[in-house]
Amino acid sequence: MVKPRSQYVCQDCGAVAPKWAGRCEGCGAWNSLVEETIQSAPGGLSGSGLAGRARAGGKIAFVDLDSESPPRPRLICGLAEFDRVTGGGLVPGSAVLVAGDPGIGKSTLLLQVAARMAAVGAACAYISGEESIDQVRLRARRMGLAKAPVQLASATSVRDMVASLDHPDGPAVVIVDSVQTLYIDSLESAPGTVSQVRAAAQELIRLAKKRGFSLLLVGHVTKEGLIAGPKVLEHMVDTVLTFEGDRGHHFRILRAVKNRFGPTDEIGVFEMTDEGLQEVANPSALFLAERRGNIAGAAVFAGLEGTRPLLVEIQALVSASPLATPRRAVVGWDSGRLAMVLAVLEARCGLALAGQEVYLNVAGGLRIGEPAADLAVAAALVSAATGQEVPEQTVVFGEIGLSGEIRPVSQVELRLKEAEKLGFTRAWIAPRRKAPGKTPGKAGATAAAGPKAPAGGQGLAVEEIPHLQDLVARLTVPGPQTPGLETPGRAGPSLERHGRERGGPARPGRGQQAY
Ligand code: TYD
Ligand code: MG
């Protein structure tokens, strides 16, 4: 018999090392290697792997792509935000990982999903490895879900779970909270280690495919921002949803990061209340609800999260710094991107912000990843520097290139429509893409990207901003009080020079246009 040896497994990325080291060679994480015993026969509950018994392999039956029987319908729970993020309901036999920081509300969300599922007639089992039955019941009662016919259990042994679920008339949905508490008794490592998490998930996913139930696994994100045993799990499941939000805010965002059965980048917005999570049908209104009128240093960005337009306020503060290296702090946006926008403002527009502290915040605790936010960020920055407010009821979007040109973004009409719906009257946007090769027959197909205003829209004045200088010009107070602009033309084309460029061929000949 081979003596079991131990190996060191990184709890962040799953990389294996023969010796302990302070830093993982694979992902660079510090202090993440944990000793685990090497199993002589790798594998889960089934015991012997290929090495165990030499038996002849069975023949695989190949079938057609097309099937006679219609596919089983997706399970829709009725929480519209959840259903949309999953791509239109849970697919039978699929495995979904719901990842998020501890305490963000994963258990709350999934208990609500379980209750809804059960209420619409799908048998639903909720297995908690973290909380006792009484704790879950207490929460259910507080949220008014105690009467929902959910099958509740508290268990951590995967062997017990498999024994209970492996029969033909088992539940249609199984929720396991959380994957880090599960253990398989044939493995010696502790629950939560990579090998346990991997093996436990594998057994449950295998069973889900065999019995056709939808499996929802909860996974905590560790301090480094990774789910323990994360890479392994992300590859194994069909869908990865992250549940995020700022503890200081009550908004929670469910985001599809990977989805084999639907679009990614889709988000669902919830609000944490005393009675659990409430769906937010109109997130833009919510994110803009806390705005305090029109102030300098704020701009409303018409963004897009998945298929849904989302309006958020971007706030900037620029102040003189006593430090040699002024501070730059960003919440909700990429700091590298802020540095780029600042550099372009300085080099191409002569806006000197190098000696100033710059703070940028996306209101409401949302995180924006879209480059289309560049122009709104620039508007907030310039407005903060010059003290000139962005005109009332204006939305801004566009991507900034390194030469200061504003680049087109996708889904212009969708963004404009949302802005109009919320009562905005003006939009500063990137020049829209020209419909390629205006063949009359194809005009309809490219209309969405073209400059045409959709029928029925009348309240929104659209101004295309071809260059960052045009934005700066709009936000410059005519007169002496423009501190940031004291050195125009120092490192690039100045505002004066910009006037000369106006007739240049690069400009699309479209100024203000009724939308
Ligand atoms: P929980 O679902 O336990 O988080 P997770 O499973 O992700 O660790 O949520 C815990 C937080 O949610 C806790 O701070 C309390 C808050 N909460 C409410 O505000 N209202 C509620 O109705 C519930 C159930 C929880
Ligand atoms: Mg929990």
XYZ file of C-alpha atoms and ligand atoms in Angstrom:
541
model
C 0.000 0.000 0.000
C 1.265 3.432 -0.835
C 1.844 5.534 2.237
C -0.291 8.683 2.080
C 1.862 11.705 1.587
C 0.826 15.261 2.010
C 0.846 18.086 -0.430
C 0.238 21.801 -0.118
C -2.777 23.210 -1.894
C -3.413 26.902 -2.440
C -6.850 27.702 -1.013
C -7.309 30.509 -3.495
C -6.395 29.039 -6.849
C -6.076 25.328 -6.183
C -2.425 25.099 -7.261
C -0.535 22.196 -5.688
C 2.995 22.463 -4.297
C 5.128 19.688 -2.818
C 6.531 21.955 -0.098
C 5.040 24.682 2.003
C 5.837 28.193 0.853
C 4.705 31.575 2.057
C 3.485 32.557 -1.364
C 1.569 30.526 -3.933
C 3.529 30.057 -7.153
C 0.291 29.854 -9.093
C -1.602 32.985 -8.154
C 0.817 34.924 -5.971
C -1.465 34.848 -2.906
C 0.320 35.007 0.430
C -0.133 32.427 3.145
C -2.720 30.466 1.209
C -1.053 27.025 1.132
C -2.628 24.412 3.365
C -1.393 20.880 3.936
C -3.703 18.214 2.557
C -3.293 14.467 2.415
C -2.910 12.924 -1.017
C -5.554 10.286 -1.495
C -4.192 7.059 -2.934
C -7.369 6.618 -4.970
C -8.600 10.006 -6.003
C -12.328 10.245 -6.385
C -15.425 10.942 -4.419
C -17.926 8.591 -2.890
C -17.702 6.036 -5.655
C -14.494 4.772 -4.089
C -12.134 3.258 -6.625
C -11.069 5.313 -9.592
C -9.696 4.009 -12.856
C -6.698 2.638 -11.041
C -8.855 0.602 -8.659
C -10.267 -2.158 -10.801
C -9.359 -3.050 -14.327
C -12.739 -3.391 -15.979
C -13.673 -3.095 -19.576
C -15.155 0.236 -20.584
C -18.779 0.283 -21.684
C -19.842 1.528 -25.116
C -21.087 5.081 -25.273
C -24.382 5.469 -27.102
C -24.234 8.357 -29.548
C -27.441 10.217 -30.329
C -28.659 12.993 -32.645
C -28.530 16.664 -31.755
C -32.250 16.877 -32.327
C -34.536 15.229 -29.858
C -38.102 13.966 -30.149
C -39.234 15.092 -26.750
C -39.356 18.810 -26.000
C -36.783 20.058 -23.463
C -37.973 20.311 -19.898
C -39.134 23.834 -19.141
C -37.043 26.168 -17.050
C -38.101 26.725 -13.476
C -39.286 30.253 -12.958
C -39.577 31.371 -9.360
C -41.394 34.630 -9.916
C -38.676 36.858 -8.466
C -38.244 38.693 -11.750
C -34.783 40.007 -10.944
C -33.519 36.518 -10.114
C -35.193 34.904 -13.112
C -33.711 37.409 -15.510
C -30.172 36.988 -14.190
C -30.377 33.205 -14.530
C -31.312 33.724 -18.178
C -35.032 33.054 -17.834
C -35.290 30.567 -14.999
C -33.296 27.612 -13.705
C -32.496 24.862 -16.168
C -33.309 21.379 -14.835
C -30.108 19.464 -14.136
C -27.962 22.572 -14.021
C -25.689 23.757 -11.248
C -25.548 27.384 -10.194
C -22.942 28.868 -7.884
C -24.054 31.932 -5.952
C -20.927 33.622 -4.676
C -20.594 36.625 -2.444
C -19.068 38.155 0.661
C -20.164 36.717 3.986
C -23.174 38.599 5.307
C -24.164 40.135 2.004
C -27.487 38.264 1.896
C -26.961 35.030 -0.041
C -28.870 32.888 2.434
C -31.658 35.439 2.516
C -31.900 35.521 -1.270
C -31.899 31.760 -1.661
C -34.447 31.230 1.084
C -36.715 33.622 -0.776
C -36.045 31.800 -4.043
C -36.818 28.493 -2.306
C -40.071 29.838 -0.907
C -41.129 31.218 -4.292
C -40.200 28.007 -6.077
C -42.142 25.954 -3.572
C -45.093 28.316 -3.849
C -45.293 27.864 -7.629
C -45.314 24.104 -7.220
C -41.670 23.062 -7.699
C -40.580 20.813 -4.849
C -37.660 22.606 -3.260
C -35.120 21.435 -0.678
C -33.056 23.911 1.311
C -30.082 22.302 3.010
C -28.186 24.539 5.367
C -24.754 23.555 6.561
C -24.192 26.837 8.326
C -27.326 27.467 10.272
C -29.445 25.249 12.447
C -33.024 24.486 11.476
C -34.275 26.872 14.144
C -32.155 29.710 12.807
C -33.458 29.250 9.289
C -37.022 29.007 10.605
C -36.571 32.205 12.575
C -35.430 34.007 9.476
C -38.253 32.556 7.403
C -40.768 33.731 9.978
C -39.296 37.215 10.002
C -39.600 37.370 6.240
C -43.142 35.998 6.286
C -42.177 32.815 4.436
C -42.760 30.299 7.211
C -45.803 28.809 5.480
C -43.996 28.058 2.210
C -43.754 24.287 1.602
C -39.948 24.188 1.508
C -38.228 20.976 2.605
C -35.719 22.213 5.143
C -32.716 20.310 6.477
C -29.490 21.033 8.260
C -26.667 18.805 7.048
C -23.061 18.895 5.966
C -22.292 15.320 4.945
C -22.386 14.879 1.199
C -22.896 11.150 1.625
C -26.116 11.810 3.558
C -27.272 14.329 0.989
C -26.683 11.960 -1.890
C -28.514 9.162 -0.050
C -31.498 11.443 0.533
C -31.677 12.993 -2.924
C -30.810 10.056 -5.157
C -34.287 8.845 -5.973
C -36.594 9.521 -8.914
C -39.161 11.646 -7.118
C -36.740 13.925 -5.325
C -37.043 17.703 -5.293
C -36.818 19.812 -8.443
C -34.585 22.415 -6.821
C -31.882 21.785 -4.238
C -30.196 24.667 -2.432
C -27.019 23.963 -0.485
C -25.754 26.707 1.809
C -22.761 26.759 1.701
C -20.354 24.628 -0.258
C -17.578 25.492 2.193
C -19.297 23.599 5.016
C -19.683 20.346 3.062
C -17.498 17.365 3.679
C -16.961 13.973 2.195
C -15.876 11.411 4.763
C -13.558 9.588 2.363
C -11.302 12.638 2.218
C -9.117 13.533 5.122
C -8.857 17.254 4.609
C -11.024 19.677 6.540
C -14.279 21.151 5.191
C -13.656 24.290 3.165
C -10.339 23.108 1.759
C -9.963 22.946 -1.981
C -10.111 19.163 -2.194
C -13.265 18.949 -0.061
C -15.014 21.773 -1.871
C -14.108 20.312 -5.233
C -15.126 16.752 -4.413
C -18.347 17.766 -2.657
C -19.436 19.994 -5.510
C -18.563 17.303 -8.029
C -20.721 14.705 -6.281
C -23.688 17.050 -6.031
C -23.367 18.265 -9.615
C -23.152 14.674 -10.839
C -26.316 13.870 -8.927
C -28.075 16.981 -10.239
C -27.380 15.897 -13.827
C -28.465 12.336 -13.066
C -31.718 13.238 -11.298
C -32.441 16.418 -13.229
C -32.789 18.802 -10.312
C -31.470 22.345 -10.361
C -28.656 22.735 -7.869
C -27.932 26.073 -6.251
C -24.659 26.182 -4.340
C -23.715 29.057 -2.086
C -20.018 29.941 -2.007
C -18.377 32.512 0.209
C -15.815 34.821 -1.205
C -12.616 34.915 0.793
C -10.818 38.081 1.804
C -8.784 38.165 -1.370
C -11.972 38.345 -3.404
C -11.927 34.729 -4.521
C -14.252 31.925 -3.640
C -12.384 29.230 -1.712
C -11.580 26.591 -4.259
C -12.869 29.091 -6.766
C -11.322 28.286 -10.102
C -12.235 24.649 -9.682
C -15.840 25.447 -8.842
C -16.303 28.063 -11.512
C -15.350 25.552 -14.150
C -17.555 22.850 -12.767
C -20.842 24.711 -12.511
C -23.014 25.905 -15.386
C -23.707 29.333 -14.016
C -21.833 31.631 -11.659
C -23.808 34.415 -10.054
C -22.149 36.917 -7.780
C -24.134 38.732 -5.156
C -22.509 42.019 -4.383
C -23.161 45.264 -2.679
C -21.748 47.676 -0.242
C -22.443 46.874 3.412
C -23.097 50.569 3.990
C -25.819 50.614 1.360
C -28.958 48.585 1.138
C -28.684 47.854 -2.592
C -27.612 44.377 -3.579
C -26.726 43.366 -7.083
C -26.941 39.861 -8.457
C -24.702 39.536 -11.473
C -24.284 36.672 -13.933
C -20.555 36.169 -14.437
C -20.798 32.929 -16.352
C -23.915 31.383 -17.777
C -24.092 28.388 -20.074
C -27.818 28.926 -20.520
C -28.176 32.667 -20.802
C -26.451 35.996 -21.187
C -23.757 37.162 -18.817
C -23.477 40.762 -17.631
C -27.127 40.652 -16.691
C -27.869 42.153 -13.305
C -30.708 41.985 -10.838
C -31.087 44.735 -8.295
C -32.461 44.149 -4.807
C -32.887 46.239 -1.733
C -32.221 44.724 1.692
C -35.063 45.538 4.039
C -36.278 44.236 7.386
C -38.438 41.730 5.548
C -35.673 40.356 3.367
C -34.728 41.378 -0.141
C -37.135 43.419 -2.198
C -36.880 43.524 -5.956
C -36.042 46.868 -7.467
C -37.883 47.112 -10.739
C -36.570 50.547 -11.615
C -32.977 50.748 -10.356
C -32.197 54.041 -12.093
C -34.809 55.841 -10.048
C -33.383 54.256 -6.913
C -29.781 55.135 -7.696
C -30.742 58.703 -8.490
C -33.114 59.092 -5.558
C -30.444 60.481 -3.267
C -29.306 63.230 -5.597
C -29.278 66.650 -4.059
C -30.198 68.846 -6.977
C -27.705 70.134 -9.440
C -24.274 70.602 -7.942
C -20.804 71.072 -9.353
C -18.823 67.849 -9.535
C -21.700 65.548 -10.358
C -22.774 64.016 -13.636
C -25.389 61.391 -14.421
C -24.106 58.481 -16.441
C -26.502 56.538 -18.625
C -24.949 53.110 -18.345
C -25.861 49.645 -19.396
C -25.788 46.543 -17.234
C -26.462 43.523 -19.368
C -29.546 44.297 -21.388
C -30.773 46.914 -19.016
C -30.004 50.613 -18.996
C -29.047 52.020 -15.633
C -28.628 55.646 -14.676
C -26.213 56.483 -11.870
C -24.661 59.620 -10.533
C -20.911 60.014 -10.672
C -19.460 62.417 -8.138
C -16.048 64.015 -8.180
C -14.203 66.227 -5.748
C -11.092 68.146 -6.681
C -9.215 70.009 -3.978
C -5.787 71.539 -3.473
C -3.344 69.103 -1.943
C -0.653 69.744 0.641
C 1.079 66.530 -0.418
C 3.846 66.112 -2.943
C 1.911 63.230 -4.457
C -1.730 64.248 -4.303
C -4.186 61.590 -3.297
C -6.447 59.896 -5.824
C -9.261 57.762 -4.467
C -11.932 55.955 -6.446
C -15.013 54.106 -5.258
C -16.976 52.084 -7.781
C -14.742 52.634 -10.789
C -11.348 51.580 -12.055
C -8.506 53.697 -10.690
C -6.370 53.039 -13.773
C -9.120 54.420 -15.940
C -9.391 57.524 -13.737
C -5.658 58.106 -14.170
C -6.132 57.859 -17.921
C -8.995 60.347 -18.006
C -6.981 62.762 -15.852
C -3.976 62.414 -18.143
C -6.069 63.050 -21.247
C -7.705 66.075 -19.608
C -4.278 67.457 -18.813
C -2.511 66.643 -22.068
C -5.288 67.376 -24.550
C -7.360 70.011 -22.801
C -4.837 71.834 -20.662
C -6.760 71.133 -17.482
C -4.049 70.992 -14.838
C -5.100 68.622 -12.093
C -1.664 67.206 -11.274
C -1.327 69.145 -8.014
C -4.886 68.468 -6.888
C -6.405 65.698 -4.864
C -9.058 63.873 -6.838
C -11.849 61.779 -5.372
C -14.336 59.908 -7.493
C -17.420 58.092 -6.301
C -20.177 56.183 -8.018
C -23.233 56.964 -5.919
C -25.273 54.147 -4.422
C -22.466 51.606 -4.064
C -22.641 50.420 -7.660
C -19.503 49.289 -9.471
C -19.184 50.357 -13.069
C -16.949 48.558 -15.508
C -18.051 50.157 -18.749
C -15.628 52.416 -20.652
C -18.727 54.344 -21.717
C -18.572 56.004 -18.295
C -15.389 57.890 -19.295
C -17.226 60.945 -20.522
C -19.448 61.154 -17.447
C -16.383 60.821 -15.226
C -14.661 63.562 -17.200
C -17.757 65.759 -16.914
C -17.850 65.284 -13.135
C -14.106 66.023 -12.881
C -14.165 69.117 -15.073
C -17.278 70.354 -13.333
C -15.602 69.858 -9.942
C -12.472 71.658 -11.135
C -14.202 74.625 -12.723
C -17.171 74.908 -10.372
C -19.536 74.944 -13.321
C -22.411 72.502 -12.956
C -23.366 70.090 -15.663
C -26.704 71.517 -16.900
C -29.746 70.269 -15.064
C -31.353 67.012 -16.185
C -28.443 65.973 -18.400
C -27.132 62.467 -18.923
C -23.618 61.843 -20.216
C -21.942 58.852 -21.843
C -19.076 58.111 -24.210
C -15.684 56.468 -24.261
C -12.565 58.633 -24.281
C -9.598 57.814 -26.505
C -6.047 58.797 -25.667
C -6.048 61.689 -28.107
C -9.138 63.079 -26.427
C -11.567 61.931 -29.088
C -14.897 60.604 -27.888
C -15.672 57.179 -29.211
C -19.042 55.683 -29.969
C -20.646 53.331 -27.482
C -23.211 50.606 -27.944
C -26.973 50.716 -27.338
C -27.305 54.485 -27.638
C -31.050 54.396 -28.165
C -31.629 52.214 -25.116
C -29.670 54.601 -22.897
C -31.439 57.638 -24.281
C -34.835 56.056 -23.837
C -34.169 55.306 -20.184
C -32.969 58.875 -19.626
C -36.071 60.239 -21.261
C -38.270 57.948 -19.222
C -36.778 59.380 -16.043
C -37.404 62.949 -17.111
C -33.986 63.966 -18.396
C -34.048 66.645 -21.043
C -30.520 66.701 -22.424
C -27.859 64.171 -23.330
C -24.174 64.694 -23.988
C -23.112 61.657 -25.899
C -20.361 60.248 -28.073
C -20.815 60.736 -31.815
C -22.969 57.891 -32.990
C -21.650 55.237 -35.313
C -22.462 55.822 -38.929
C -24.488 53.043 -40.446
C -21.889 51.212 -42.573
C -22.296 51.697 -46.349
C -25.726 53.270 -46.434
C -27.408 50.819 -48.735
C -31.027 51.837 -48.895
C -32.274 48.260 -48.634
C -30.426 47.639 -45.386
C -31.259 50.876 -43.642
C -33.738 49.217 -41.318
C -31.269 46.683 -40.014
C -28.759 49.275 -38.835
C -31.214 51.849 -37.637
C -30.401 51.205 -33.977
C -26.841 52.448 -34.392
C -27.722 55.194 -36.810
C -28.444 58.793 -36.012
C -32.175 58.538 -36.404
C -34.312 59.438 -33.435
C -36.894 56.834 -32.548
C -40.485 57.708 -33.102
C -42.262 59.216 -30.149
C -39.190 60.701 -28.425
C -39.364 64.441 -28.199
C -38.223 65.553 -24.756
C -34.489 64.900 -25.041
C -32.007 67.264 -26.708
C -29.054 65.182 -27.853
C -25.666 66.850 -28.215
C -22.882 64.812 -29.719
C -19.492 65.620 -28.231
C -16.726 64.743 -30.698
C -13.767 65.745 -28.542
C -13.035 66.109 -24.843
C -12.269 69.774 -25.458
C -15.890 70.295 -26.422
C -16.893 68.970 -23.022
C -14.390 71.223 -21.241
C -15.637 74.216 -23.231
C -19.195 73.497 -22.112
C -18.142 73.324 -18.471
C -15.883 76.358 -18.374
C -17.219 79.424 -16.661
C -16.698 82.355 -18.964
C -14.616 84.723 -16.876
C -11.631 84.610 -14.565
C -12.694 81.906 -12.078
C -11.439 78.764 -13.743
C -8.603 77.573 -11.549
C -7.846 74.400 -13.440
C -7.495 76.223 -16.722
C -4.859 78.729 -15.725
C -2.273 77.150 -17.974
C -4.036 76.411 -21.216
C -2.022 74.861 -23.978
C 0.810 73.867 -21.662
C 0.974 70.320 -22.853
C -1.442 70.042 -25.677
C -3.925 71.829 -27.846
C -5.551 74.622 -25.900
C -9.145 75.685 -25.837
C -8.347 78.513 -28.257
C -6.865 76.162 -30.762
C -9.899 73.982 -30.533
C -11.961 76.725 -32.174
C -9.808 76.483 -35.262
C -10.379 72.766 -35.506
C -14.068 73.196 -35.643
C -14.470 73.110 -39.372
C -12.106 70.154 -39.700
C -13.132 67.106 -41.645
C -12.991 64.836 -38.599
C -16.089 66.390 -37.127
C -19.432 64.909 -37.932
C -21.523 67.839 -39.039
C -24.154 67.304 -36.416
C -24.594 69.550 -33.451
C -27.723 69.714 -31.437
C -30.504 67.516 -32.514
C -33.997 67.023 -31.232
C -34.431 63.521 -29.983
P -27.343 36.510 5.065
O -28.342 36.090 4.075
O -27.246 35.707 6.316
O -25.896 36.649 4.407
P -24.947 35.523 3.805
O -25.720 34.269 3.709
O -24.531 36.074 2.484
O -23.784 35.404 4.719
O -27.682 38.017 5.379
C -27.180 38.593 6.511
C -27.434 40.076 6.540
O -28.669 40.457 6.002
C -27.423 40.503 7.953
O -26.484 41.550 8.065
C -28.793 40.949 8.263
C -29.373 41.274 6.936
N -30.802 41.004 6.825
C -31.689 42.039 6.747
O -31.309 43.202 6.778
N -33.030 41.773 6.631
C -33.505 40.508 6.604
O -34.727 40.305 6.491
C -32.568 39.441 6.695
C -33.029 38.014 6.679
C -31.236 39.719 6.808
Mg -25.415 32.566 4.830
